[in-house]
Tab-separated table of C-alpha atoms in Angstrom:
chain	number	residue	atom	x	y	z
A	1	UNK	CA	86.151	100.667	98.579
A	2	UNK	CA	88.841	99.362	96.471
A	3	UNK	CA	90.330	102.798	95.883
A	4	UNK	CA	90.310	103.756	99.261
A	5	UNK	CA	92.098	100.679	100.191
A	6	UNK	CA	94.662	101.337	97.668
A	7	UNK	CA	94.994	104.964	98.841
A	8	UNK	CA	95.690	103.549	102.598
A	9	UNK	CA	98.798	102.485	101.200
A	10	UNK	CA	99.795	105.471	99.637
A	11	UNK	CA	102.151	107.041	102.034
A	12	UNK	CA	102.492	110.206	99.527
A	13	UNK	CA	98.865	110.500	99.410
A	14	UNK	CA	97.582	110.653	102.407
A	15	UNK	CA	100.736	113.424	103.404
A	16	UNK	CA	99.257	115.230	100.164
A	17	UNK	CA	96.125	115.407	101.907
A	18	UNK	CA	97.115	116.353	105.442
A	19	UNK	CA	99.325	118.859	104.585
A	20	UNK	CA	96.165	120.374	102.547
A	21	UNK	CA	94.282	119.956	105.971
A	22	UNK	CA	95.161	123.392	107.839
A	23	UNK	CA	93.376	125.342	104.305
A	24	UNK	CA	90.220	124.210	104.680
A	25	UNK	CA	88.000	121.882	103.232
A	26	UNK	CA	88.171	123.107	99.472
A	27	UNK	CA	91.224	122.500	99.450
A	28	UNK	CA	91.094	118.943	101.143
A	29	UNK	CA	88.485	117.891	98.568
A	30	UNK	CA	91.040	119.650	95.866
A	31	UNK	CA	93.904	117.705	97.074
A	32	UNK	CA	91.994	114.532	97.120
A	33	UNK	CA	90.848	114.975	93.789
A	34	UNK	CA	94.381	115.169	92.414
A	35	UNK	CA	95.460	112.306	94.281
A	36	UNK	CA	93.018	109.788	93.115
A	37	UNK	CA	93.340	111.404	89.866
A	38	UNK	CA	97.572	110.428	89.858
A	39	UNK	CA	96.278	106.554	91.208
A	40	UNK	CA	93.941	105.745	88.888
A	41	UNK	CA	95.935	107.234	85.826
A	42	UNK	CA	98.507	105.034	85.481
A	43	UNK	CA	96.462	102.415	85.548
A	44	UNK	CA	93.793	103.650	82.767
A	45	UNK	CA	96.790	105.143	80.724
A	46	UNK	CA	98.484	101.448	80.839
A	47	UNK	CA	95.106	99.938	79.886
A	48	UNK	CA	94.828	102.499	77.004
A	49	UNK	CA	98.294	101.266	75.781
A	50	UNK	CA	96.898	97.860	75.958
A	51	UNK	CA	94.067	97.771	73.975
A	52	UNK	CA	95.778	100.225	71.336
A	53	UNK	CA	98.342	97.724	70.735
A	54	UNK	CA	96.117	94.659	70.779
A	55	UNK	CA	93.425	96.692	68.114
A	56	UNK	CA	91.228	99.295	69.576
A	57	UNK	CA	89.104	100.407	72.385
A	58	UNK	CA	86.149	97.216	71.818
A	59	UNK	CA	89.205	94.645	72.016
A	60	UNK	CA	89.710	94.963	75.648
A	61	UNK	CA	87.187	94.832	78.445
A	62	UNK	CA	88.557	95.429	82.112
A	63	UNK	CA	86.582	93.780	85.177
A	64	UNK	CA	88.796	94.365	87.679
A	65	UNK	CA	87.988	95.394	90.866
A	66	UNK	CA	90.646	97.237	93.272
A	67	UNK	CA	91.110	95.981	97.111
A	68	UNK	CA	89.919	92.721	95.800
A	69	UNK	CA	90.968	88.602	96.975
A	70	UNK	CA	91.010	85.546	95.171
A	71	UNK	CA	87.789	84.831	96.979
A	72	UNK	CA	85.686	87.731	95.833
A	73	UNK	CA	87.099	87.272	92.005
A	74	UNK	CA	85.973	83.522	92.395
A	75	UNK	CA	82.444	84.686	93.627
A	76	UNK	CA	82.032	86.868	90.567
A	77	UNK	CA	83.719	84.038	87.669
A	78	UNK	CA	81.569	81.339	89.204
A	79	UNK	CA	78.290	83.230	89.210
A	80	UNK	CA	78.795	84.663	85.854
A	81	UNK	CA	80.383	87.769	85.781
A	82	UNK	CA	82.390	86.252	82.248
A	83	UNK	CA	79.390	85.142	80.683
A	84	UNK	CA	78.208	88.646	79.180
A	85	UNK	CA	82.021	88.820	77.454
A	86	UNK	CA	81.910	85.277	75.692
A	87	UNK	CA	81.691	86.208	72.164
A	88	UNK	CA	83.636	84.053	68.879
A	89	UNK	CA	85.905	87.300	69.163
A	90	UNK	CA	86.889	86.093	72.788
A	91	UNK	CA	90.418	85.164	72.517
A	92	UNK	CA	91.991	85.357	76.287
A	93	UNK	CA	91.111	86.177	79.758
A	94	UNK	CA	93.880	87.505	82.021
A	95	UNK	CA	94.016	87.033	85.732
A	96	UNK	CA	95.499	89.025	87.921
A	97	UNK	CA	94.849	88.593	91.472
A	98	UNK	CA	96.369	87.332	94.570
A	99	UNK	CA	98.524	90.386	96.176
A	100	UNK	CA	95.852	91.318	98.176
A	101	UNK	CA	95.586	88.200	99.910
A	102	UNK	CA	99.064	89.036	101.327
A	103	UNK	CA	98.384	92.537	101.842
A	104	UNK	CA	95.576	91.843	104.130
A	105	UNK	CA	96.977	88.891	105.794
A	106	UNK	CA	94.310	86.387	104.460
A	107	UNK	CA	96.765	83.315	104.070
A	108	UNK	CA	100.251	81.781	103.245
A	109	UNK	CA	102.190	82.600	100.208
A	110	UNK	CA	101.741	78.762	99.067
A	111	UNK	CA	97.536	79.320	99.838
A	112	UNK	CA	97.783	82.232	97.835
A	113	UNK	CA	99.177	80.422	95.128
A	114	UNK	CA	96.836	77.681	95.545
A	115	UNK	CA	94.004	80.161	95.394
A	116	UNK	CA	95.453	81.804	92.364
A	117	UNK	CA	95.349	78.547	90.501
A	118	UNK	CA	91.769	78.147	91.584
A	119	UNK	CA	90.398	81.462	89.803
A	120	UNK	CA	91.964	80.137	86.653
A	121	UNK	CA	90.166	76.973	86.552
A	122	UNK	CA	87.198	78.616	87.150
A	123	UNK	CA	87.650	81.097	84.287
A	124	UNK	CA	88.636	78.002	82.256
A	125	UNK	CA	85.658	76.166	82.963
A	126	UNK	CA	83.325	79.271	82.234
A	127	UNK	CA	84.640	79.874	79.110
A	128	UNK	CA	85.203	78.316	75.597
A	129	UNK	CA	88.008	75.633	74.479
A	130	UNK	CA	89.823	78.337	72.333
A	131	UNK	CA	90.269	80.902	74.852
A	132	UNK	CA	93.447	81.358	76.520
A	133	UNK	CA	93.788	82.363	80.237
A	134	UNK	CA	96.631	84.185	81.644
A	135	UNK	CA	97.415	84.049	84.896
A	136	UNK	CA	99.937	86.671	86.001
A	137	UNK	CA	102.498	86.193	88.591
A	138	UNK	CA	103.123	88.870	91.931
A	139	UNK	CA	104.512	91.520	90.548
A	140	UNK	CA	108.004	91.840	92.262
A	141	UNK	CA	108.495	94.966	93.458
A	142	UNK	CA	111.294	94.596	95.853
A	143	UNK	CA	111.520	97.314	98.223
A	144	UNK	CA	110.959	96.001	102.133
A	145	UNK	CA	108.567	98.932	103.181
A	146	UNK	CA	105.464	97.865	101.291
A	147	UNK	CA	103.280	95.526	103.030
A	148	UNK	CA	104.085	92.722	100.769
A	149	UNK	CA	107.992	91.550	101.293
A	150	UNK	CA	110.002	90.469	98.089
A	151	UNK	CA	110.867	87.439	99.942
A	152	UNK	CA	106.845	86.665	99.855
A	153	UNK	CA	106.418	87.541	96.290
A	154	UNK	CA	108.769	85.103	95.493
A	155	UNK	CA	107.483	82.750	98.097
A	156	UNK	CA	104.295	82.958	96.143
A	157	UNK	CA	105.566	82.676	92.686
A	158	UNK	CA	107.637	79.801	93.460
A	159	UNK	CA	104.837	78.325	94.312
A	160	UNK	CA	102.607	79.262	91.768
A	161	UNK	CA	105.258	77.474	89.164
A	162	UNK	CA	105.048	74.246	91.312
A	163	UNK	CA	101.651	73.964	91.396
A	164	UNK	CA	100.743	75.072	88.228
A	165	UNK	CA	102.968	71.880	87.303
A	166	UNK	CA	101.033	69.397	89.346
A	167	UNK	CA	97.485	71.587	88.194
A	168	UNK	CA	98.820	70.107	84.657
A	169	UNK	CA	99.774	66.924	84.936
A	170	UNK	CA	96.371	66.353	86.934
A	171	UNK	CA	94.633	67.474	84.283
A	172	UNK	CA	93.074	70.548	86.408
A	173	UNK	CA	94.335	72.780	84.210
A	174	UNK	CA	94.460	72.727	80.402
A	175	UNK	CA	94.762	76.266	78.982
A	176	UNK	CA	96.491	79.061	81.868
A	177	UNK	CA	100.163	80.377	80.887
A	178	UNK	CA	101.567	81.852	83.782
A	179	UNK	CA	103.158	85.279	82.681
A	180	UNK	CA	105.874	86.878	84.791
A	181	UNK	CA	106.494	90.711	84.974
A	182	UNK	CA	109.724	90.381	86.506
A	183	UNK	CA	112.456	90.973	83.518
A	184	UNK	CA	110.224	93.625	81.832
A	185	UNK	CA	110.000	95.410	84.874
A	186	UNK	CA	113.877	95.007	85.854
A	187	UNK	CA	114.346	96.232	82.220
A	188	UNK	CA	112.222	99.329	82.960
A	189	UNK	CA	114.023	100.188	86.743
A	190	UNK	CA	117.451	101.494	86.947
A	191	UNK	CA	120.663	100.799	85.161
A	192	UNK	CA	122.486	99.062	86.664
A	193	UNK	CA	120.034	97.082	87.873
A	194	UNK	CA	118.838	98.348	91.264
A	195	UNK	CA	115.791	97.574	93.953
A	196	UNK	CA	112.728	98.819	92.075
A	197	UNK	CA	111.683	101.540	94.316
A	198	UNK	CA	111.502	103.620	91.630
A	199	UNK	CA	108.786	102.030	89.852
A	200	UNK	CA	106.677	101.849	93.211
A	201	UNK	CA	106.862	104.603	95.363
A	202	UNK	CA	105.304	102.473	98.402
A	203	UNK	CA	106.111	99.025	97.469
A	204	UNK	CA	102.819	98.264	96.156
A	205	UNK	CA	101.299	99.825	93.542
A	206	UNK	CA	103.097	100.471	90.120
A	207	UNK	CA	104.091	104.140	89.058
A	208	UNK	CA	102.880	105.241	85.485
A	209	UNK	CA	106.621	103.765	83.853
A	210	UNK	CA	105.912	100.879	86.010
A	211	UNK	CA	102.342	100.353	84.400
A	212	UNK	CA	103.462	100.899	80.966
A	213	UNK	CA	106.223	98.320	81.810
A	214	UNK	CA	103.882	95.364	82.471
A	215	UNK	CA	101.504	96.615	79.468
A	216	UNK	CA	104.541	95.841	76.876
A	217	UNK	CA	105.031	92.468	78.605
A	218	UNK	CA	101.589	91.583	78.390
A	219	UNK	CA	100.632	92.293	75.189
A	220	UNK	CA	104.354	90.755	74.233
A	221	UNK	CA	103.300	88.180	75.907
A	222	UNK	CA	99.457	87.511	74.926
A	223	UNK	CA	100.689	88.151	70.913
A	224	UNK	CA	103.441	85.531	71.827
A	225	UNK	CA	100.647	82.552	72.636
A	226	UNK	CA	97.996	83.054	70.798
C-alpha cells in the first residue's frame, strides 16, 4: 500500500504507464514493472551505501514502511516491533517519519513535530541506555508542486528544534540528535545553489543523487555521535 501511495505522487510514473495503455496489457504490466523498479532503487541503492560504509550487510536492518504516519510507526515501536533488533551490537536507531502526516493532511506542521518527538521517546524507552536515536528532520525539498510546501517543511522543522529543546530540559528526552539533510542536500543540487527540483522530480520523493546525498550525511552524521 505504501508503494502505491508513493507512486500516486509520481507524476512521471503514472504518464509512463498511460502512455503504455493503448499497447495492451503486457505492456502496462511491463511499464509498471520498470517504474516501481526506478522507485524503489534509489532507495535500496542508498541503503546499500549505508550499511557498506557503516560495516556490512548484518550492520543495518531497515523497518521502514512506505505511505506510513507517526501514528502507525508508534503502533509498531510500542508493541514491539524493536525488540527482535536489541542486541549488545545495537548502537542507534534512526527515525524518519513525519512527511506523510503533511502529505495526507493529518495535522499542523507544529503536531507533526510534536508527533515526531513522540516516536523518539518511544524508541528511547524500548531500547537500551547506550543506544542512540536519530531523529531526522523533513527533508527540504523546495519546489512548490509537491504536496508538501517548503514553507511547511520548515514550519515543521522549526518546530521540531523548539520542542526538541523543551523535550530536553523536561527530561522527556535523553538520547535523540536531530539530524538535518538540508546542507548535504544543497551541496548535492545545483551550483549555484538553485531550488532542488533536480533532486526530486515531484517534490517528494528523492532521486537516486538525492538518496545517496542523505546516505553521506547520515552515516557522517551517525560516525560523528557515536
Amino acid at each position: 500500500a505504501g508503494v502505491w501511495k508513493g507512486l500516486l505522487h509520481q507524476f512521471a510514473a503514472i504518464w509512463v504507464w498511460c502512455l503504455a495503455f493503448p499497447f495492451g496489457r503486457r505492456a502496462r504490466v511491463a511499464a509498471l514493472a520498470l517504474v516501481l523498479r526506478r522507485v524503489l532503487d534509489h532507495r535500496r541503492d542508498a541503503f546499500r551505501r549505508l550499511a557498506d560504509d557503516l560495516g556490512g550487510d548484518d550492520a543495518v536492518v531497515n523497518m521502514g514502511v512506505g505511505g506510513d504516519r507517526t501514528r502507525h510507526v508508534l503502533w509498531r515501536v510500542e508493541r514491539g516491533e524493536l525488540d527482535g533488533a536489541i542486541s549488545p551490537r545495537l548502537r542507534a536507531v534512526v527515525v524518519v517519519v513525519g512527511v506523510n502526516n503533511l502529505v495526507f493532511g493529518e495535522d499542523a506542521p507544529p503536531a507533526v513535530a510534536a508527533k515526531m518527538l513522540g516516536v523518539a521517546r518511544a524508541v528511547e524507552a524500548r531500547t537500551p541506555e547506550a543506544v542512540s536515536v536519530f531523529l531526522a528532520a523533513l527533508t527540504p525539498v523546495d519546489s512548490p508542486k509537491g504536496p508538501v510546501t517548503p514553507a511547511m517543511a520548515q514550519a515543521c522543522n522549526d518546530a521540531l528544534a523548539e520542542r526538541a529543546r523543551e523535550f530536553r530540559d523536561a527530561g522527556r528526552l535523553t538520547r535523540t540528535t536531530i539530524l538535518s539533510f538540508e546542507k548535504a542536500l544543497a551541496r548535492a543540487g545545483t551550483r549555484p545553489p538553485e531550488p532542488l527540483d533536480a533532486l526530486s522530480p515531484d517534490g517528494l520523493h528523492l532521486n537516486e543523487r538525492g538518496y545517496a546525498a542523505l546516505a553521506t550525511a547520515l552515516v557522517h552524521g551517525i560516525q560523528k555521535a557515536l
